[in-house]
Amino acid sequence: MIRNRRFISRRLGALIATATSAALAIGAAGAIAPSASAADFYTPPAKFDTAPGSVIRSQPSPLLLQIPGIPNQWPGTATRVMYSSTYQDGNAAAVTGTVVEPTAPWRGKGPRPTVVLGPGTIGQGDQCAGSKMMAFPLAIDPAKPSIAVNYTGLEMYLLLLNGVRVAITDYIGMGTPGIHTYVNRAESGHAMLDAARVALRVAKAPKNSPIAFSGYSQGGGAAASAAELASSYAPDLNVKATYAGAPPADLSKVIDQIDGTFIAGGIAYAINGLDARYPKLAPILASETNANGKTALKSAATQCIGDTGLNFGFQRTSQWTRTGESLSSVIKRYPEIQKMIGDQRIGKLKPNAPVLIEGGISDDVIPYGQVNQLYKDWKGQGANVTLVTNTIPPIFPGLVVNHALPMVTTLLPATNFLLTHLSQ
C-alpha cells in the first residue's frame, strides 16, 4: 500500500545509500558552473506565450548518475523548462524549472499525480537555480567565486520512487533576468501554481490529474502561498494537498528571528526582493543604510546561501544602518515599508485542499509563533489544516541546526500525508 510508512522508509533508506555512493564515486570536486551556451537557455525570447503555465522552451536534463541520451533511466526522465508565470503586478514573467517523469509506475487511484516542490533558501544569484544542478547537486563558479547547492533531491527522489511526477520551480528571477524576489507571496505562489500547469503540459497528462505542493522554509512559504492562491489564480488545477514546513508567513517576525544568525544575510535577500517591486523603498534604503549595509545588499543579490553565510554570517543588521538601529526598528518608522511586508503575509485566504503545516518550538530561523498563527488564520476560515509541532530542544542556537533538523524528521510524515491524499 502507498500509505504504508514501512514501505516509504525502506525506499528512503535505499535512496540515501544510493545518494551516498554517488557522492563518493563522483568525488568532492563538484561540477563547474554551466557554460555560456547552457546559460542561453535562461534568457527569455523577446516574445512568448504569456498564458500562465505555457511552455516557452524545454530541453532534456539528465539526473544524477544518468547517461545523457539513454531513455527511461532510473529514477525518471527530467526536462528543463522555461514557462510563463505572473509578476505581482499581473504582467507576464518567464520562469525556469524542472519536470521529472518517474520510471516507477503510479499504483494509486486515478492518473499519475504531480507534486510541485518549492526549494528552500538557496540564495539570490542566478547560479543558484536548482534546474542548473540536476545532474549533480553542487556547482562551483570560480569566477565569482560561488558554491551552489541543490538540496531538494532527497524529497524529489522519494516521490519519484513512489511513481509521483515531480516539478521543481526556480522561482521568478532565479536564473532568469531580474532579481529573485525572495519570499514574495504572490510571485512564489504563482511560480508554484504555474509549475503544476506546465508539468501537466510537458507530460501530456489529463487536466484533472491530482496536484500537490510541498516545501520547507522558503519552499514552505511558497507552498503555503500556492495553497491559498489556488482558488483564485489557478481554479483549473485539481489540488489535493499541501505540505508547508516552517513557512515564513509573517516576515516582520522572521526578520527579528534570523538577525545575528549564520543566515542573517537572508534578510538582504528579502530586502532586495522588496526593492525590486516597490519603487518607494529605494530612497529609504539609500538614506538609512551605511556603507556596510549597501555592500551587504549588493553582494547578497549575486550570492548563494553558503556564500552569504560565509560573508555575513552572525552579523547584526544594526551594523548595516546609518543610525545603528536594527533593520526591524528602522522598518517600524516607515508605514510604507510595513505595508510592503504586510503584502507578503500568508494566511489571508483559505486553501481549497488539506494542508499540513510544520513548525519547531526551537527553530532559530522561522519563529514558531507565526507558524502557529498561520494555522489559526486558516483554521478560522474553515480550512482543513493540521499543525505538527517539532519539540527538538535548542542545539547551538544561531547555527540553524534547529531549523534544518525538523526538515529531515518531518520528511516521511509529510510524504505520507501527500501520498495519502493523492491516492484518494
Short mmCIF file of C-alpha atoms in Angstrom, two decimals:
data_model
loop_
_atom_site.label_atom_id
_atom_site.label_comp_id
_atom_site.label_asym_id
_atom_site.label_seq_id
_atom_site.Cartn_x
_atom_site.Cartn_y
_atom_site.Cartn_z
CA MET A 1 0.00 0.00 0.00
CA ILE A 2 1.23 3.53 -0.84
CA ARG A 3 0.24 4.71 2.57
CA ASN A 4 2.44 2.15 4.30
CA ARG A 5 5.17 4.07 6.12
CA ARG A 6 7.39 0.99 6.34
CA PHE A 7 7.46 0.83 2.54
CA ILE A 8 8.41 4.50 2.33
CA SER A 9 11.11 4.06 4.98
CA ARG A 10 12.71 1.19 3.06
CA ARG A 11 12.71 3.28 -0.09
CA LEU A 12 14.19 6.25 1.77
CA GLY A 13 16.99 4.07 3.13
CA ALA A 14 17.80 2.83 -0.35
CA LEU A 15 17.72 6.38 -1.63
CA ILE A 16 20.15 7.63 0.99
CA ALA A 17 22.52 4.73 0.30
CA THR A 18 22.41 5.41 -3.44
CA ALA A 19 23.00 9.13 -2.99
CA THR A 20 25.92 8.49 -0.66
CA SER A 21 27.53 6.04 -3.07
CA ALA A 22 27.07 8.50 -5.91
CA ALA A 23 28.70 11.30 -3.99
CA LEU A 24 31.69 9.10 -3.14
CA ALA A 25 32.02 7.89 -6.71
CA ILE A 26 31.89 11.32 -8.27
CA GLY A 27 34.12 12.91 -5.66
CA ALA A 28 34.11 16.14 -3.78
CA ALA A 29 35.21 18.32 -6.65
CA GLY A 30 31.66 19.09 -7.70
CA ALA A 31 30.67 20.41 -11.07
CA ILE A 32 31.85 23.52 -12.81
CA ALA A 33 29.17 26.14 -13.45
CA PRO A 34 27.19 25.77 -16.73
CA SER A 35 28.81 27.00 -19.94
CA ALA A 36 27.73 30.14 -21.78
CA SER A 37 25.74 28.08 -24.30
CA ALA A 38 23.84 26.36 -21.48
CA ALA A 39 23.20 29.75 -19.89
CA ASP A 40 21.43 30.90 -23.07
CA PHE A 41 18.51 28.69 -22.09
CA TYR A 42 17.74 31.09 -19.26
CA THR A 43 17.37 34.19 -21.44
CA PRO A 44 13.70 34.52 -22.42
CA PRO A 45 12.82 35.18 -26.07
CA ALA A 46 11.60 38.67 -26.98
CA LYS A 47 8.09 37.28 -27.42
CA PHE A 48 6.50 34.25 -25.80
CA ASP A 49 3.10 32.80 -24.94
CA THR A 50 2.07 34.73 -21.83
CA ALA A 51 -0.76 32.40 -20.80
CA PRO A 52 0.21 31.22 -17.28
CA GLY A 53 1.77 27.78 -17.33
CA SER A 54 2.66 27.81 -21.04
CA VAL A 55 5.86 26.10 -22.20
CA ILE A 56 8.28 28.69 -23.59
CA ARG A 57 11.11 26.23 -24.24
CA SER A 58 12.37 22.90 -22.96
CA GLN A 59 15.36 20.56 -23.17
CA PRO A 60 16.46 17.22 -21.68
CA SER A 61 18.08 17.43 -18.26
CA PRO A 62 20.00 14.34 -17.02
CA LEU A 63 19.67 13.44 -13.36
CA LEU A 64 22.41 12.25 -11.01
CA LEU A 65 24.28 9.19 -12.39
CA GLN A 66 22.30 9.18 -15.64
CA ILE A 67 23.99 8.88 -19.02
CA PRO A 68 22.74 11.56 -21.48
CA GLY A 69 20.84 10.22 -24.47
CA ILE A 70 19.66 6.92 -22.99
CA PRO A 71 15.86 6.82 -22.45
CA ASN A 72 13.89 5.52 -19.49
CA GLN A 73 16.70 5.55 -16.94
CA TRP A 74 16.05 5.31 -13.20
CA PRO A 75 14.51 7.19 -11.46
CA GLY A 76 12.87 9.21 -14.27
CA THR A 77 13.15 11.42 -17.29
CA ALA A 78 13.88 15.06 -16.48
CA THR A 79 13.05 18.03 -18.66
CA ARG A 80 14.38 21.53 -18.03
CA VAL A 81 11.62 24.02 -18.82
CA MET A 82 11.04 27.72 -19.18
CA TYR A 83 7.40 28.58 -18.60
CA SER A 84 5.09 31.56 -18.29
CA SER A 85 4.03 32.87 -14.91
CA THR A 86 2.93 36.20 -13.47
CA TYR A 87 4.58 39.02 -11.55
CA GLN A 88 2.68 40.50 -8.61
CA ASP A 89 1.50 43.37 -10.85
CA GLY A 90 -0.13 40.95 -13.29
CA ASN A 91 2.47 41.17 -16.07
CA ALA A 92 3.89 38.02 -17.62
CA ALA A 93 7.13 36.52 -16.32
CA ALA A 94 9.37 33.80 -17.73
CA VAL A 95 10.36 31.25 -15.09
CA THR A 96 12.56 28.15 -15.27
CA GLY A 97 12.34 24.81 -13.51
CA THR A 98 12.45 21.06 -13.97
CA VAL A 99 9.78 18.44 -14.61
CA VAL A 100 10.63 14.79 -13.88
CA GLU A 101 8.51 11.91 -15.17
CA PRO A 102 9.19 8.88 -12.95
CA THR A 103 10.22 5.46 -14.22
CA ALA A 104 8.25 3.81 -11.40
CA PRO A 105 4.53 3.25 -12.04
CA TRP A 106 1.87 5.08 -10.07
CA ARG A 107 -0.03 2.48 -8.01
CA GLY A 108 -2.63 4.78 -6.52
CA LYS A 109 -6.07 5.61 -7.82
CA GLY A 110 -6.59 7.68 -10.96
CA PRO A 111 -3.96 9.32 -13.19
CA ARG A 112 -0.38 9.87 -12.07
CA PRO A 113 -0.24 12.84 -9.66
CA THR A 114 2.18 15.75 -9.70
CA VAL A 115 3.91 17.27 -6.67
CA VAL A 116 5.42 20.72 -7.11
CA LEU A 117 8.44 21.24 -4.89
CA GLY A 118 9.41 24.70 -3.70
CA PRO A 119 13.14 24.81 -2.90
CA GLY A 120 14.25 26.14 0.45
CA THR A 121 16.63 29.08 0.70
CA ILE A 122 19.45 28.51 -1.78
CA GLY A 123 20.42 32.13 -2.47
CA GLN A 124 19.59 35.00 -4.79
CA GLY A 125 22.19 34.70 -7.56
CA ASP A 126 21.30 33.19 -10.92
CA GLN A 127 23.93 30.47 -10.46
CA CYS A 128 21.90 29.08 -7.53
CA ALA A 129 18.96 27.92 -9.71
CA GLY A 130 18.20 24.28 -8.96
CA SER A 131 17.47 23.43 -12.60
CA LYS A 132 21.17 24.01 -13.33
CA MET A 133 22.16 21.31 -10.84
CA MET A 134 20.00 18.29 -11.59
CA ALA A 135 22.89 16.17 -12.89
CA PHE A 136 24.97 16.92 -9.78
CA PRO A 137 23.71 18.82 -6.71
CA LEU A 138 26.80 21.00 -6.37
CA ALA A 139 28.15 23.65 -8.74
CA ILE A 140 31.26 25.77 -8.35
CA ASP A 141 31.66 29.09 -10.12
CA PRO A 142 35.33 30.03 -9.68
CA ALA A 143 34.82 33.37 -11.41
CA LYS A 144 32.63 34.83 -8.63
CA PRO A 145 33.65 32.69 -6.60
CA SER A 146 30.49 30.87 -5.51
CA ILE A 147 29.29 27.43 -4.47
CA ALA A 148 25.68 26.49 -5.25
CA VAL A 149 23.89 23.51 -3.69
CA ASN A 150 20.64 21.87 -4.77
CA TYR A 151 19.23 20.05 -1.73
CA THR A 152 15.72 19.24 -2.98
CA GLY A 153 16.93 15.87 -4.27
CA LEU A 154 16.03 13.76 -1.22
CA GLU A 155 12.34 14.65 -1.34
CA MET A 156 12.29 14.54 -5.15
CA TYR A 157 13.76 11.02 -5.32
CA LEU A 158 11.43 9.74 -2.61
CA LEU A 159 8.41 10.94 -4.58
CA LEU A 160 9.77 9.53 -7.85
CA LEU A 161 10.25 6.14 -6.22
CA ASN A 162 6.53 6.15 -5.46
CA GLY A 163 5.59 6.93 -9.06
CA VAL A 164 4.81 10.61 -8.49
CA ARG A 165 5.65 13.18 -11.16
CA VAL A 166 7.76 16.00 -9.72
CA ALA A 167 8.04 19.63 -10.80
CA ILE A 168 10.57 21.97 -9.21
CA THR A 169 10.41 25.71 -9.78
CA ASP A 170 13.43 28.01 -9.77
CA TYR A 171 11.09 30.86 -8.75
CA ILE A 172 10.82 34.21 -10.51
CA GLY A 173 14.19 35.86 -11.16
CA MET A 174 16.32 32.84 -10.22
CA GLY A 175 18.43 32.05 -13.28
CA THR A 176 16.33 34.32 -15.48
CA PRO A 177 16.88 38.10 -15.84
CA GLY A 178 15.95 40.34 -12.93
CA ILE A 179 16.30 39.92 -9.19
CA HIS A 180 14.93 36.82 -7.50
CA THR A 181 12.00 38.10 -5.43
CA TYR A 182 12.76 36.07 -2.34
CA VAL A 183 9.69 35.23 -0.17
CA ASN A 184 7.39 37.35 -2.32
CA ARG A 185 4.00 35.83 -1.52
CA ALA A 186 2.27 36.42 -4.87
CA GLU A 187 5.20 35.60 -7.12
CA SER A 188 6.24 32.49 -5.16
CA GLY A 189 2.69 31.16 -5.25
CA HIS A 190 2.28 31.95 -8.95
CA ALA A 191 5.55 30.20 -9.82
CA MET A 192 4.42 27.07 -7.95
CA LEU A 193 0.94 27.00 -9.47
CA ASP A 194 2.22 27.56 -12.99
CA ALA A 195 4.86 24.86 -12.48
CA ALA A 196 1.96 22.46 -11.91
CA ARG A 197 0.31 23.61 -15.14
CA VAL A 198 3.50 23.26 -17.17
CA ALA A 199 4.18 19.80 -15.70
CA LEU A 200 0.83 18.57 -16.97
CA ARG A 201 1.56 20.04 -20.39
CA VAL A 202 5.04 18.55 -20.63
CA ALA A 203 3.74 15.13 -19.57
CA LYS A 204 0.61 15.41 -21.75
CA ALA A 205 -1.27 14.38 -18.63
CA PRO A 206 -5.04 14.68 -18.10
CA LYS A 207 -6.05 18.16 -16.97
CA ASN A 208 -7.73 16.74 -13.87
CA SER A 209 -4.59 14.94 -12.67
CA PRO A 210 -4.07 15.31 -8.90
CA ILE A 211 -1.75 18.13 -7.80
CA ALA A 212 0.04 18.76 -4.51
CA PHE A 213 2.53 21.34 -3.28
CA SER A 214 5.42 20.82 -0.89
CA GLY A 215 8.27 22.83 0.52
CA TYR A 216 10.26 23.75 3.60
CA SER A 217 11.38 27.19 4.83
CA GLN A 218 11.30 29.45 1.76
CA GLY A 219 9.72 26.49 -0.02
CA GLY A 220 7.20 26.12 2.79
CA GLY A 221 6.15 29.72 2.26
CA ALA A 222 5.88 29.16 -1.49
CA ALA A 223 3.79 26.02 -0.95
CA ALA A 224 1.56 27.84 1.54
CA SER A 225 1.14 30.73 -0.89
CA ALA A 226 0.19 28.32 -3.67
CA ALA A 227 -2.30 26.61 -1.39
CA GLU A 228 -4.17 29.81 -0.59
CA LEU A 229 -3.91 31.33 -4.09
CA ALA A 230 -5.03 28.20 -5.94
CA SER A 231 -8.75 29.00 -5.90
CA SER A 232 -8.36 32.47 -7.40
CA TYR A 233 -5.24 32.12 -9.57
CA ALA A 234 -5.47 28.51 -10.79
CA PRO A 235 -9.01 27.13 -10.33
CA ASP A 236 -8.28 24.72 -13.21
CA LEU A 237 -5.89 22.67 -11.06
CA ASN A 238 -7.12 19.64 -9.14
CA VAL A 239 -5.27 20.42 -5.90
CA LYS A 240 -5.37 17.59 -3.38
CA ALA A 241 -2.94 18.57 -0.61
CA THR A 242 -0.10 20.83 0.53
CA TYR A 243 2.78 20.38 2.92
CA ALA A 244 4.25 23.67 4.21
CA GLY A 245 7.21 23.13 6.51
CA ALA A 246 8.43 26.09 8.59
CA PRO A 247 6.70 28.68 6.36
CA PRO A 248 7.80 32.33 6.75
CA ALA A 249 4.20 33.52 6.93
CA ASP A 250 4.94 36.83 8.66
CA LEU A 251 8.21 38.46 7.59
CA SER A 252 8.01 41.08 10.34
CA LYS A 253 8.57 38.25 12.84
CA VAL A 254 11.12 36.34 10.75
CA ILE A 255 13.46 39.33 10.35
CA ASP A 256 13.95 39.60 14.11
CA GLN A 257 14.48 35.84 14.43
CA ILE A 258 17.33 35.46 11.93
CA ASP A 259 19.10 38.73 12.73
CA GLY A 260 22.53 37.75 14.06
CA THR A 261 22.36 34.09 12.96
CA PHE A 262 24.51 32.31 10.38
CA ILE A 263 21.98 33.17 7.66
CA ALA A 264 21.39 36.78 8.70
CA GLY A 265 22.22 37.68 5.10
CA GLY A 266 18.87 36.17 4.12
CA ILE A 267 17.38 39.44 5.32
CA ALA A 268 19.25 41.09 2.46
CA TYR A 269 17.57 38.69 0.02
CA ALA A 270 14.15 39.78 1.29
CA ILE A 271 15.01 43.50 1.19
CA ASN A 272 16.39 43.15 -2.36
CA GLY A 273 13.21 41.41 -3.45
CA LEU A 274 11.03 44.15 -1.98
CA ASP A 275 13.22 46.83 -3.54
CA ALA A 276 12.67 45.28 -6.97
CA ARG A 277 8.88 45.57 -6.69
CA TYR A 278 8.30 48.69 -4.58
CA PRO A 279 9.91 51.88 -6.00
CA LYS A 280 9.32 53.78 -2.75
CA LEU A 281 11.83 51.58 -0.95
CA ALA A 282 14.97 52.64 -2.87
CA PRO A 283 15.29 56.19 -1.46
CA ILE A 284 14.66 54.92 2.06
CA LEU A 285 17.41 52.32 1.73
CA ALA A 286 19.76 54.94 0.32
CA SER A 287 19.27 57.19 3.34
CA GLU A 288 19.04 54.55 6.11
CA THR A 289 21.83 52.11 5.22
CA ASN A 290 25.51 52.76 5.76
CA ALA A 291 28.39 51.51 3.59
CA ASN A 292 28.26 48.07 5.22
CA GLY A 293 24.56 47.78 4.57
CA LYS A 294 24.84 48.84 0.96
CA THR A 295 27.61 46.31 0.42
CA ALA A 296 25.56 43.54 2.06
CA LEU A 297 22.52 44.22 -0.12
CA LYS A 298 24.52 44.43 -3.34
CA SER A 299 26.66 41.37 -2.62
CA ALA A 300 23.80 39.14 -1.44
CA ALA A 301 21.92 39.71 -4.71
CA THR A 302 24.51 37.64 -6.59
CA GLN A 303 25.29 35.02 -3.92
CA CYS A 304 24.15 31.54 -2.94
CA ILE A 305 23.27 30.88 0.69
CA GLY A 306 26.67 29.38 1.59
CA ASP A 307 28.43 32.41 0.15
CA THR A 308 26.15 34.73 2.08
CA GLY A 309 26.69 32.80 5.31
CA LEU A 310 30.45 32.99 4.99
CA ASN A 311 30.35 36.71 4.16
CA PHE A 312 27.65 37.97 6.52
CA GLY A 313 27.03 35.15 8.99
CA PHE A 314 26.27 36.24 12.58
CA GLN A 315 26.22 39.92 11.63
CA ARG A 316 23.59 42.15 13.18
CA THR A 317 21.57 44.38 10.88
CA SER A 318 22.42 47.23 13.25
CA GLN A 319 25.83 47.05 11.56
CA TRP A 320 24.11 47.90 8.27
CA THR A 321 22.18 51.01 9.27
CA ARG A 322 23.26 54.64 9.49
CA THR A 323 21.72 55.09 12.96
CA GLY A 324 22.91 51.80 14.43
CA GLU A 325 19.33 50.57 14.79
CA SER A 326 18.30 47.09 13.67
CA LEU A 327 16.51 46.92 10.33
CA SER A 328 13.43 45.84 12.22
CA SER A 329 13.50 49.10 14.20
CA VAL A 330 14.02 51.13 11.03
CA ILE A 331 11.05 49.41 9.40
CA LYS A 332 8.82 50.39 12.32
CA ARG A 333 9.45 54.04 11.50
CA TYR A 334 8.12 53.66 7.95
CA PRO A 335 4.45 52.72 7.49
CA GLU A 336 5.06 52.29 3.75
CA ILE A 337 7.63 49.55 4.41
CA GLN A 338 5.30 47.91 6.90
CA LYS A 339 2.69 47.75 4.15
CA MET A 340 5.19 46.17 1.73
CA ILE A 341 5.98 43.50 4.29
CA GLY A 342 2.30 43.12 5.12
CA ASP A 343 1.61 42.33 1.46
CA GLN A 344 3.72 39.19 1.91
CA ARG A 345 1.68 37.95 4.87
CA ILE A 346 0.34 34.43 4.28
CA GLY A 347 -2.96 33.38 5.84
CA LYS A 348 -5.39 35.89 4.34
CA LEU A 349 -7.07 33.39 2.01
CA LYS A 350 -8.50 29.91 2.56
CA PRO A 351 -6.71 26.92 0.97
CA ASN A 352 -9.00 24.75 -1.16
CA ALA A 353 -7.44 21.42 -0.08
CA PRO A 354 -5.98 19.83 3.08
CA VAL A 355 -2.74 21.36 4.39
CA LEU A 356 -0.11 20.01 6.76
CA ILE A 357 1.97 22.70 8.47
CA GLU A 358 5.13 22.09 10.49
CA GLY A 359 6.75 24.41 12.99
CA GLY A 360 9.56 23.95 15.50
CA ILE A 361 9.42 25.28 19.04
CA SER A 362 13.18 25.93 18.97
CA ASP A 363 13.50 26.86 15.29
CA ASP A 364 16.18 29.56 15.17
CA VAL A 365 15.13 30.82 11.73
CA ILE A 366 11.34 30.63 11.46
CA PRO A 367 9.54 31.65 14.68
CA TYR A 368 7.06 29.04 15.85
CA GLY A 369 4.56 31.70 16.90
CA GLN A 370 3.95 32.95 13.36
CA VAL A 371 3.63 29.34 12.10
CA ASN A 372 1.01 28.73 14.77
CA GLN A 373 -0.71 31.98 13.79
CA LEU A 374 -0.91 30.81 10.17
CA TYR A 375 -2.56 27.63 11.41
CA LYS A 376 -5.07 29.69 13.40
CA ASP A 377 -5.72 32.05 10.49
CA TRP A 378 -6.53 29.21 8.12
CA LYS A 379 -8.44 27.22 10.74
CA GLY A 380 -10.55 30.30 11.44
CA GLN A 381 -11.56 30.39 7.78
CA GLY A 382 -12.70 26.77 7.91
CA ALA A 383 -9.69 25.27 6.12
CA ASN A 384 -8.73 21.63 6.55
CA VAL A 385 -5.34 22.23 8.17
CA THR A 386 -3.17 20.22 10.56
CA LEU A 387 -0.24 21.56 12.58
CA VAL A 388 2.72 19.37 13.54
CA THR A 389 4.89 20.85 16.30
CA ASN A 390 8.53 19.82 16.44
CA THR A 391 9.86 19.77 20.01
CA ILE A 392 13.60 19.23 19.44
CA PRO A 393 15.36 21.26 22.17
CA PRO A 394 17.76 24.10 21.28
CA ILE A 395 21.03 22.92 19.69
CA PHE A 396 23.68 25.61 19.11
CA PRO A 397 21.17 28.46 18.57
CA GLY A 398 22.05 30.65 15.62
CA LEU A 399 23.77 27.88 13.65
CA VAL A 400 20.43 26.94 12.00
CA VAL A 401 20.60 23.36 13.37
CA ASN A 402 17.12 23.68 14.88
CA HIS A 403 15.82 24.83 11.53
CA ALA A 404 17.44 22.07 9.47
CA LEU A 405 16.71 19.05 11.69
CA PRO A 406 12.89 19.33 11.56
CA MET A 407 13.12 19.36 7.75
CA VAL A 408 14.64 15.86 7.92
CA THR A 409 12.49 14.46 10.72
CA THR A 410 9.26 15.59 9.03
CA LEU A 411 10.20 14.23 5.58
CA LEU A 412 8.50 10.85 5.96
CA PRO A 413 5.30 12.08 7.68
CA ALA A 414 4.96 14.86 5.11
CA THR A 415 5.46 12.46 2.18
CA ASN A 416 2.98 10.05 3.73
CA PHE A 417 0.46 12.89 4.05
CA LEU A 418 0.82 13.87 0.41
CA LEU A 419 0.67 10.29 -0.90
CA THR A 420 -2.41 9.55 1.18
CA HIS A 421 -4.36 12.47 -0.28
CA LEU A 422 -3.06 12.00 -3.82
CA SER A 423 -4.19 8.37 -3.88
CA GLN A 424 -7.75 9.06 -2.74
#
